Amino acid sequence: MRKVFQTELQHVNEELTQIATLVEQALIQASSSFLNADVQEAEEVISNDARIDFLQNQLDERSIDILALQGPVASDLRMIVGTLRMSSSLERMGDLARHVAQIARMRFPDKALPDSIVPIFEEIIECDKKIIKNVIQLLETRDLAYVDAISTAKIRINELHQSVFDALAAEEWGHNAQVTIDVTLASRYLERFGDHGVSVARKVTYLVTGDWNTLS
Amino acid sequence: MRKVFQTELQHVNEELTQIATLVEQALIQASSSFLNADVQEAEEVISNDARIDFLQNQLDERSIDILALQGPVASDLRMIVGTLRMSSSLERMGDLARHVAQIARMRFPDKALPDSIVPIFEEIIECDKKIIKNVIQLLETRDLAYVDAISTAKIRINELHQSVFDALAAEEWGHNAQVTIDVTLASRYLERFGDHGVSVARKVTYLVTGDWNTLS
């Protein structure tokens, strides 16, 4: 019985990692479509998002079945509840990547970003890529060494997100409101993407250490 | 045993309703602080948010204890898993109300909104108030008659959210980027507030009807 349960937990974790890998793919394509005004890539992100949603639903159903059939307790129970939460964060990260792709599609054939602000966004995107990459490693290995890189990247995103707003509010900005809206929302989406990555990292930390303070 | 379980489920539902009531209070005060540049109300929303977070954590812990100690199956199990999800949506609605209050605080003593766009925001806020009010009723009674009002209000919010962007992009707009950023983000926060309300309504519908399609 115990062995069956461990195998199931392992399946659950593999599925979580699989979803995270699709989210990474979504972020890579969404940011590329956004920076290069590539409408075909944007379309791919948008249509592939249904796959992430499907896998999340499937994983949630599997987790609920495990709760019903195995009645896990203690750390096994927390692992399953944690999975339900992490799948929800990952699904949301997929949505946020899709939102970025939708801005790219809406502005095509123009680029959504004025040249002057591209470098800040490139760095935000690099940080988000670092976050999802480390989230995947963390899910695969449960090695908390990956958590630091996630936290550090998120702190940097917060600074960059603020510097986007500073750039928009500066006198030299001079772009119209449509551009300001796109830049504001894209920055917000990419900042939230990072938040959800941190949230997954906190849950894994909690599951590994049992320390509830890591969640607050 | 069964009776104990039913009493616990009832407690869980009361706590969920209590959190929803605090979220309603947060929305009422946040929107008032935002429309009237009332910094004291904004401060209250911001400091009261910790209470919502605390209650959510407490409720989650209680739900996990129920899973561990009672090992519920079938609809009882789904009720507990549903609670974990709904508490997370409600906590997020509290955060979004706090974000609106934070904009009010940041712009004080000025109002964040130019007069011309106030009527659209008043209507969005009315819709969000309708949503959280009906969510509370729905949680208290599990009467699906409240779901329609929630969906209808959210559809209206989507239209209004779009019309905010149309107003910002119109030639007559003429406000600076800082104002455009505040308006964009506030509209987004209030729109997401509604999304989470719909998400709670869907979960209750699913728990009452058992129809998984209500969640997609």
Coordinates of C-alpha atoms in Angstrom, one line a residue:
Chain A
M1 CA 0.0 0.0 0.0
R2 CA 2.7 2.4 1.1
K3 CA 4.7 1.5 -2.1
V4 CA 1.7 2.2 -4.3
F5 CA 1.2 5.5 -2.6
Q6 CA 4.9 6.5 -3.1
T7 CA 4.6 5.7 -6.8
E8 CA 1.5 7.8 -7.1
L9 CA 3.2 10.7 -5.3
Q10 CA 6.0 10.4 -7.8
H11 CA 3.5 10.5 -10.7
V12 CA 1.9 13.6 -9.3
N13 CA 5.3 15.3 -9.0
E14 CA 6.2 14.3 -12.6
E15 CA 2.9 15.9 -13.8
L16 CA 3.6 19.0 -11.8
T17 CA 7.0 19.2 -13.4
Q18 CA 5.5 18.6 -16.8
I19 CA 3.1 21.5 -16.4
A20 CA 6.0 23.7 -15.2
T21 CA 7.9 22.8 -18.3
L22 CA 5.0 23.9 -20.5
V23 CA 4.8 27.1 -18.6
E24 CA 8.5 27.7 -19.3
Q25 CA 7.9 27.1 -23.0
A26 CA 4.9 29.5 -22.8
L27 CA 7.1 32.2 -21.2
I28 CA 9.9 31.8 -23.7
Q29 CA 7.5 32.0 -26.7
A30 CA 5.3 34.8 -25.2
S31 CA 8.3 37.0 -24.4
S32 CA 9.8 36.4 -27.8
S33 CA 6.5 37.2 -29.5
F34 CA 6.2 40.3 -27.4
L35 CA 9.7 41.6 -28.0
N36 CA 9.8 40.8 -31.7
A37 CA 6.1 41.3 -32.7
D38 CA 6.0 37.7 -33.9
V39 CA 2.2 37.0 -34.2
Q40 CA 2.7 33.3 -35.0
E41 CA 4.5 32.7 -31.8
A42 CA 1.9 34.7 -29.9
E43 CA -0.9 32.5 -31.5
E44 CA 1.0 29.3 -30.4
V45 CA 1.2 30.5 -26.8
I46 CA -2.5 31.4 -26.8
S47 CA -3.6 28.1 -28.2
N48 CA -1.2 26.0 -26.2
D49 CA -2.6 27.4 -22.9
A50 CA -5.6 25.1 -23.1
R51 CA -3.1 22.2 -22.7
I52 CA -1.8 23.6 -19.5
D53 CA -5.4 24.1 -18.2
F54 CA -6.2 20.5 -19.2
L55 CA -3.2 19.0 -17.4
Q56 CA -3.9 21.1 -14.3
N57 CA -7.5 19.8 -14.2
Q58 CA -6.3 16.2 -14.7
L59 CA -3.7 16.6 -12.0
D60 CA -6.2 18.0 -9.6
E61 CA -8.6 15.1 -10.2
R62 CA -5.8 12.7 -9.6
S63 CA -4.9 14.4 -6.3
I64 CA -8.5 14.3 -5.2
D65 CA -8.6 10.6 -6.0
I66 CA -5.5 10.0 -4.0
L67 CA -7.1 11.8 -1.0
A68 CA -10.2 9.7 -1.4
L69 CA -8.6 6.3 -2.0
Q70 CA -5.5 6.5 0.2
G71 CA -6.5 8.9 3.0
P72 CA -3.0 10.1 3.4
V73 CA -2.0 11.9 6.7
A74 CA 0.9 14.0 7.9
S75 CA 3.5 14.9 5.3
D76 CA 1.9 12.8 2.6
L77 CA -1.4 14.8 3.1
R78 CA 0.5 18.1 2.9
M79 CA 2.2 17.0 -0.2
I80 CA -1.1 16.4 -2.0
V81 CA -2.7 19.6 -0.7
G82 CA 0.5 21.4 -1.7
T83 CA 0.2 19.9 -5.2
L84 CA -3.3 21.4 -5.5
R85 CA -1.9 24.8 -4.7
M86 CA 1.2 24.6 -6.8
S87 CA -0.8 23.4 -9.9
S88 CA -3.0 26.4 -9.4
S89 CA 0.0 28.8 -9.3
L90 CA 1.5 27.2 -12.4
E91 CA -1.7 27.4 -14.3
R92 CA -1.9 31.1 -13.5
M93 CA 1.7 31.6 -14.7
G94 CA 0.5 30.1 -18.0
D95 CA -2.4 32.5 -18.1
L96 CA 0.0 35.4 -17.5
A97 CA 2.3 34.3 -20.3
R98 CA -0.8 34.1 -22.5
H99 CA -1.8 37.7 -21.6
V100 CA 1.7 38.9 -22.7
A101 CA 1.2 37.1 -26.0
Q102 CA -2.2 38.6 -26.4
I103 CA -0.7 42.1 -26.2
A104 CA 1.8 41.1 -28.9
R105 CA -1.0 39.8 -31.1
M106 CA -3.2 42.9 -30.5
R107 CA -0.4 45.3 -31.6
F108 CA 0.9 43.3 -34.5
P109 CA 2.5 44.3 -36.9
D110 CA 3.8 47.0 -34.5
K111 CA 5.9 46.1 -31.6
A112 CA 4.1 46.8 -28.3
L113 CA 7.2 48.3 -26.7
P114 CA 9.0 51.5 -27.6
D115 CA 12.8 50.9 -28.0
S116 CA 13.7 52.9 -25.0
I117 CA 12.0 50.6 -22.6
V118 CA 13.1 47.3 -24.2
P119 CA 16.2 46.8 -22.0
I120 CA 14.2 46.9 -18.8
F121 CA 11.8 44.3 -20.1
E122 CA 14.6 42.1 -21.4
E123 CA 15.9 42.0 -17.9
I124 CA 12.5 41.3 -16.3
I125 CA 12.0 38.5 -18.8
E126 CA 15.5 37.1 -18.0
C127 CA 14.5 37.1 -14.3
D128 CA 11.2 35.3 -15.0
K129 CA 13.0 32.7 -17.1
K130 CA 15.4 32.2 -14.3
I131 CA 12.5 31.8 -11.9
I132 CA 10.6 29.1 -13.9
K133 CA 13.8 27.3 -14.7
N134 CA 14.7 27.0 -11.0
V135 CA 11.1 26.1 -10.2
I136 CA 11.4 23.1 -12.5
Q137 CA 14.6 22.1 -11.0
L138 CA 13.2 22.5 -7.5
L139 CA 10.1 20.4 -8.4
E140 CA 12.3 17.7 -9.9
T141 CA 14.9 17.5 -7.1
R142 CA 13.2 19.1 -4.0
D143 CA 16.7 20.5 -3.4
L144 CA 16.2 23.8 -1.6
A145 CA 19.4 25.2 -3.1
Y146 CA 17.2 26.4 -6.0
V147 CA 15.0 28.6 -3.8
D148 CA 17.6 31.4 -3.4
A149 CA 17.9 32.0 -7.1
I150 CA 14.1 32.3 -7.3
S151 CA 13.9 34.8 -4.4
T152 CA 16.8 36.9 -5.8
A153 CA 15.3 37.1 -9.2
K154 CA 11.9 38.2 -7.8
I155 CA 13.5 41.0 -5.8
R156 CA 15.2 42.2 -9.0
I157 CA 11.9 42.0 -10.8
N158 CA 10.3 44.2 -8.2
E159 CA 12.9 46.9 -8.7
L160 CA 12.6 46.6 -12.5
H161 CA 8.8 46.8 -12.3
Q162 CA 9.1 50.0 -10.4
S163 CA 11.7 51.4 -12.8
V164 CA 9.2 50.7 -15.7
F165 CA 6.7 53.0 -13.9
D166 CA 9.4 55.6 -13.3
A167 CA 10.3 55.5 -17.0
L168 CA 6.6 55.9 -17.9
A169 CA 6.1 58.8 -15.5
A170 CA 9.3 60.7 -16.7
E171 CA 8.9 63.7 -18.9
E172 CA 10.8 62.2 -21.7
W173 CA 8.3 59.4 -22.1
G174 CA 6.1 61.1 -24.7
H175 CA 4.2 58.0 -26.0
N176 CA 0.5 57.8 -26.2
A177 CA -1.8 56.3 -23.6
Q178 CA -2.3 53.1 -25.6
V179 CA 1.5 52.4 -25.4
T180 CA 1.4 53.4 -21.7
I181 CA -1.4 50.9 -21.0
D182 CA 0.3 48.0 -22.8
V183 CA 3.6 48.6 -21.0
T184 CA 1.9 48.9 -17.6
L185 CA -0.1 45.7 -18.0
A186 CA 2.8 43.7 -19.5
S187 CA 5.0 44.8 -16.6
R188 CA 2.3 43.8 -14.2
Y189 CA 1.8 40.4 -15.8
L190 CA 5.5 39.6 -15.8
E191 CA 5.8 40.7 -12.2
R192 CA 2.9 38.5 -11.1
F193 CA 4.5 35.6 -13.1
G194 CA 7.4 35.9 -10.7
D195 CA 5.2 36.1 -7.6
H196 CA 3.6 32.8 -8.5
G197 CA 7.0 31.2 -9.0
V198 CA 8.0 32.4 -5.5
S199 CA 4.7 31.0 -4.2
V200 CA 5.6 27.6 -5.6
A201 CA 9.1 27.8 -4.1
R202 CA 7.6 28.6 -0.7
K203 CA 5.3 25.6 -0.9
V204 CA 8.1 23.2 -1.8
T205 CA 10.2 24.7 1.1
Y206 CA 7.4 24.2 3.5
L207 CA 6.9 20.6 2.3
V208 CA 10.6 19.8 2.7
T209 CA 11.2 21.6 6.0
G210 CA 7.7 21.5 7.6
D211 CA 8.3 25.1 8.6
W212 CA 5.0 27.0 8.3
N213 CA 6.8 30.4 8.4
T214 CA 8.1 29.8 4.9
L215 CA 4.6 30.3 3.7
S216 CA 3.9 33.7 5.3
Chain B
M1 CA -18.6 10.6 13.7
R2 CA -20.8 11.7 10.9
K3 CA -22.4 14.3 13.0
V4 CA -19.1 15.6 14.2
F5 CA -18.0 15.9 10.6
Q6 CA -21.1 17.8 9.6
T7 CA -20.6 20.3 12.5
E8 CA -17.0 20.8 11.4
L9 CA -18.1 21.3 7.8
Q10 CA -20.5 23.9 9.0
H11 CA -17.8 25.7 11.0
V12 CA -15.6 25.7 7.9
N13 CA -18.4 27.3 5.9
E14 CA -19.0 29.9 8.5
E15 CA -15.3 30.8 8.5
L16 CA -15.4 31.1 4.7
T17 CA -18.4 33.4 5.0
Q18 CA -16.7 35.4 7.7
I19 CA -13.7 36.0 5.4
A20 CA -16.0 36.9 2.5
T21 CA -17.6 39.5 4.8
L22 CA -14.2 41.1 5.6
V23 CA -13.5 41.1 1.9
E24 CA -16.7 43.0 1.3
Q25 CA -15.8 45.5 4.0
A26 CA -12.3 45.9 2.4
L27 CA -13.9 46.5 -1.0
I28 CA -16.3 49.1 0.3
Q29 CA -13.6 51.0 2.2
A30 CA -11.0 50.7 -0.6
S31 CA -13.3 52.0 -3.2
S32 CA -14.4 54.8 -1.0
S33 CA -10.8 55.8 -0.2
F34 CA -10.0 55.6 -3.9
L35 CA -13.0 57.7 -5.1
N36 CA -12.7 60.3 -2.3
A37 CA -8.9 60.4 -1.7
D38 CA -9.6 59.4 1.9
V39 CA -6.2 58.3 3.2
Q40 CA -7.5 57.1 6.6
E41 CA -9.8 54.6 5.0
A42 CA -7.0 53.5 2.7
E43 CA -4.8 52.9 5.7
E44 CA -7.5 50.8 7.4
V45 CA -7.9 48.6 4.4
I46 CA -4.2 48.1 4.2
S47 CA -3.8 47.2 7.8
N48 CA -6.9 45.0 8.0
D49 CA -5.7 42.8 5.2
A50 CA -3.5 41.0 7.6
R51 CA -6.6 39.8 9.4
I52 CA -7.9 38.2 6.2
D53 CA -4.6 36.5 5.6
F54 CA -4.6 35.2 9.1
L55 CA -8.1 33.8 8.9
Q56 CA -7.3 32.2 5.6
N57 CA -4.3 30.4 7.0
Q58 CA -6.3 29.3 10.0
L59 CA -9.1 28.0 7.8
D60 CA -6.6 26.1 5.6
E61 CA -5.0 24.5 8.7
R62 CA -8.5 23.5 9.9
S63 CA -9.3 22.0 6.5
I64 CA -6.1 20.0 6.4
D65 CA -6.8 18.7 9.9
I66 CA -10.2 17.6 8.8
L67 CA -8.7 15.8 5.8
A68 CA -6.1 14.1 8.2
L69 CA -8.5 13.2 11.0
Q70 CA -11.7 12.4 9.2
G71 CA -10.5 11.1 5.9
P72 CA -13.6 12.3 4.1
V73 CA -14.6 10.9 0.7
A74 CA -16.9 11.8 -2.2
S75 CA -18.8 15.0 -1.8
D76 CA -17.4 15.7 1.7
L77 CA -13.9 15.5 0.4
R78 CA -14.7 17.8 -2.5
M79 CA -16.3 20.3 -0.1
I80 CA -13.0 20.5 1.8
V81 CA -10.8 20.7 -1.3
G82 CA -13.3 23.4 -2.6
T83 CA -12.9 25.3 0.7
L84 CA -9.1 25.4 0.2
R85 CA -9.6 26.9 -3.3
M86 CA -12.3 29.3 -2.3
S87 CA -10.3 30.6 0.7
S88 CA -7.5 31.3 -1.7
S89 CA -9.7 33.3 -4.1
L90 CA -11.2 35.3 -1.2
E91 CA -7.7 36.1 0.2
R92 CA -6.7 37.3 -3.3
M93 CA -9.8 39.5 -3.5
G94 CA -8.7 41.1 -0.2
D95 CA -5.2 41.7 -1.7
L96 CA -6.8 43.4 -4.8
A97 CA -8.9 45.7 -2.6
R98 CA -5.7 46.5 -0.7
H99 CA -4.0 47.4 -4.0
V100 CA -6.7 49.8 -4.8
A101 CA -6.3 51.4 -1.4
Q102 CA -2.6 51.6 -1.9
I103 CA -3.1 53.7 -5.1
A104 CA -5.4 56.0 -3.1
R105 CA -2.7 56.4 -0.4
M106 CA 0.0 57.0 -2.9
R107 CA -1.8 59.9 -4.6
F108 CA -3.2 61.5 -1.5
P109 CA -4.1 64.4 -1.1
D110 CA -4.9 64.2 -4.8
K111 CA -7.6 61.9 -6.2
A112 CA -6.2 59.1 -8.3
L113 CA -9.0 59.4 -10.9
P114 CA -9.7 62.4 -13.2
D115 CA -13.4 63.4 -13.0
S116 CA -14.2 62.3 -16.5
I117 CA -13.5 58.6 -15.8
V118 CA -15.2 58.5 -12.3
P119 CA -18.6 57.3 -13.6
I120 CA -17.2 54.2 -15.3
F121 CA -15.3 53.3 -12.1
E122 CA -18.4 53.9 -10.0
E123 CA -20.2 51.4 -12.1
I124 CA -17.3 48.8 -11.9
I125 CA -17.3 49.2 -8.2
E126 CA -21.0 48.7 -8.0
C127 CA -20.7 45.5 -9.9
D128 CA -17.9 44.3 -7.7
K129 CA -20.0 45.1 -4.6
K130 CA -22.8 43.1 -6.1
I131 CA -20.5 40.2 -6.8
I132 CA -19.1 40.0 -3.2
K133 CA -22.5 40.5 -1.7
N134 CA -23.9 37.6 -3.7
V135 CA -20.9 35.5 -3.0
I136 CA -21.6 35.9 0.7
Q137 CA -25.3 35.0 0.2
L138 CA -24.2 32.0 -1.9
L139 CA -21.8 30.8 0.7
E140 CA -24.3 31.2 3.5
T141 CA -27.2 29.5 1.7
R142 CA -25.7 27.4 -1.1
D143 CA -28.7 28.6 -3.1
L144 CA -27.6 28.8 -6.8
A145 CA -30.1 31.5 -7.4
Y146 CA -27.3 33.9 -6.4
V147 CA -24.9 32.7 -9.2
D148 CA -26.7 34.5 -12.0
A149 CA -26.2 38.0 -10.5
I150 CA -22.5 37.2 -10.1
S151 CA -22.0 36.2 -13.7
T152 CA -24.1 39.1 -15.0
A153 CA -22.1 41.6 -12.9
K154 CA -18.8 40.1 -14.2
I155 CA -19.9 40.4 -17.9
R156 CA -20.7 44.1 -17.2
I157 CA -17.3 44.6 -15.6
N158 CA -15.6 43.2 -18.7
E159 CA -17.4 45.8 -20.8
L160 CA -16.6 48.6 -18.4
H161 CA -12.9 47.5 -18.1
Q162 CA -12.7 47.7 -21.9
S163 CA -14.3 51.1 -21.9
V164 CA -11.8 52.4 -19.4
F165 CA -9.0 51.5 -21.9
D166 CA -11.0 53.1 -24.8
A167 CA -11.3 56.3 -22.7
L168 CA -7.6 56.3 -22.0
A169 CA -6.7 55.7 -25.7
A170 CA -9.0 58.5 -26.9
E171 CA -7.5 61.7 -28.1
E172 CA -9.4 63.8 -25.5
W173 CA -7.7 61.9 -22.6
G174 CA -4.8 64.3 -22.2
H175 CA -3.6 63.2 -18.7
N176 CA -0.1 62.3 -17.9
A177 CA 1.4 58.8 -17.9
Q178 CA 1.2 58.6 -14.1
V179 CA -2.6 59.0 -14.2
T180 CA -2.8 56.6 -17.0
I181 CA -0.8 54.0 -15.1
D182 CA -3.0 54.4 -12.0
V183 CA -6.2 54.1 -13.9
T184 CA -5.0 51.1 -15.9
L185 CA -3.9 49.2 -12.8
A186 CA -7.0 50.1 -10.7
S187 CA -9.3 48.9 -13.5
R188 CA -7.3 45.7 -13.8
Y189 CA -7.4 45.1 -10.0
L190 CA -11.2 45.7 -9.9
E191 CA -11.7 43.4 -12.9
R192 CA -9.7 40.6 -11.3
F193 CA -11.7 41.1 -8.1
G194 CA -14.7 40.1 -10.1
D195 CA -13.0 37.1 -11.7
H196 CA -12.2 35.6 -8.3
G197 CA -15.8 36.1 -7.3
V198 CA -16.9 34.2 -10.3
S199 CA -14.4 31.5 -9.5
V200 CA -15.9 31.1 -6.0
A201 CA -19.4 31.0 -7.5
R202 CA -18.3 28.2 -9.9
K203 CA -16.8 26.2 -7.1
V204 CA -20.0 26.4 -5.1
T205 CA -22.0 25.4 -8.2
Y206 CA -19.8 22.5 -8.7
L207 CA -20.1 21.4 -5.1
V208 CA -23.9 21.7 -5.2
T209 CA -24.5 20.1 -8.6
G210 CA -21.4 17.8 -9.0
D211 CA -21.1 19.0 -12.6
W212 CA -17.5 19.4 -13.4
N213 CA -18.3 21.6 -16.5
T214 CA -19.2 24.5 -14.3
L215 CA -15.5 24.8 -13.4
S216 CA -14.2 25.1 -16.9

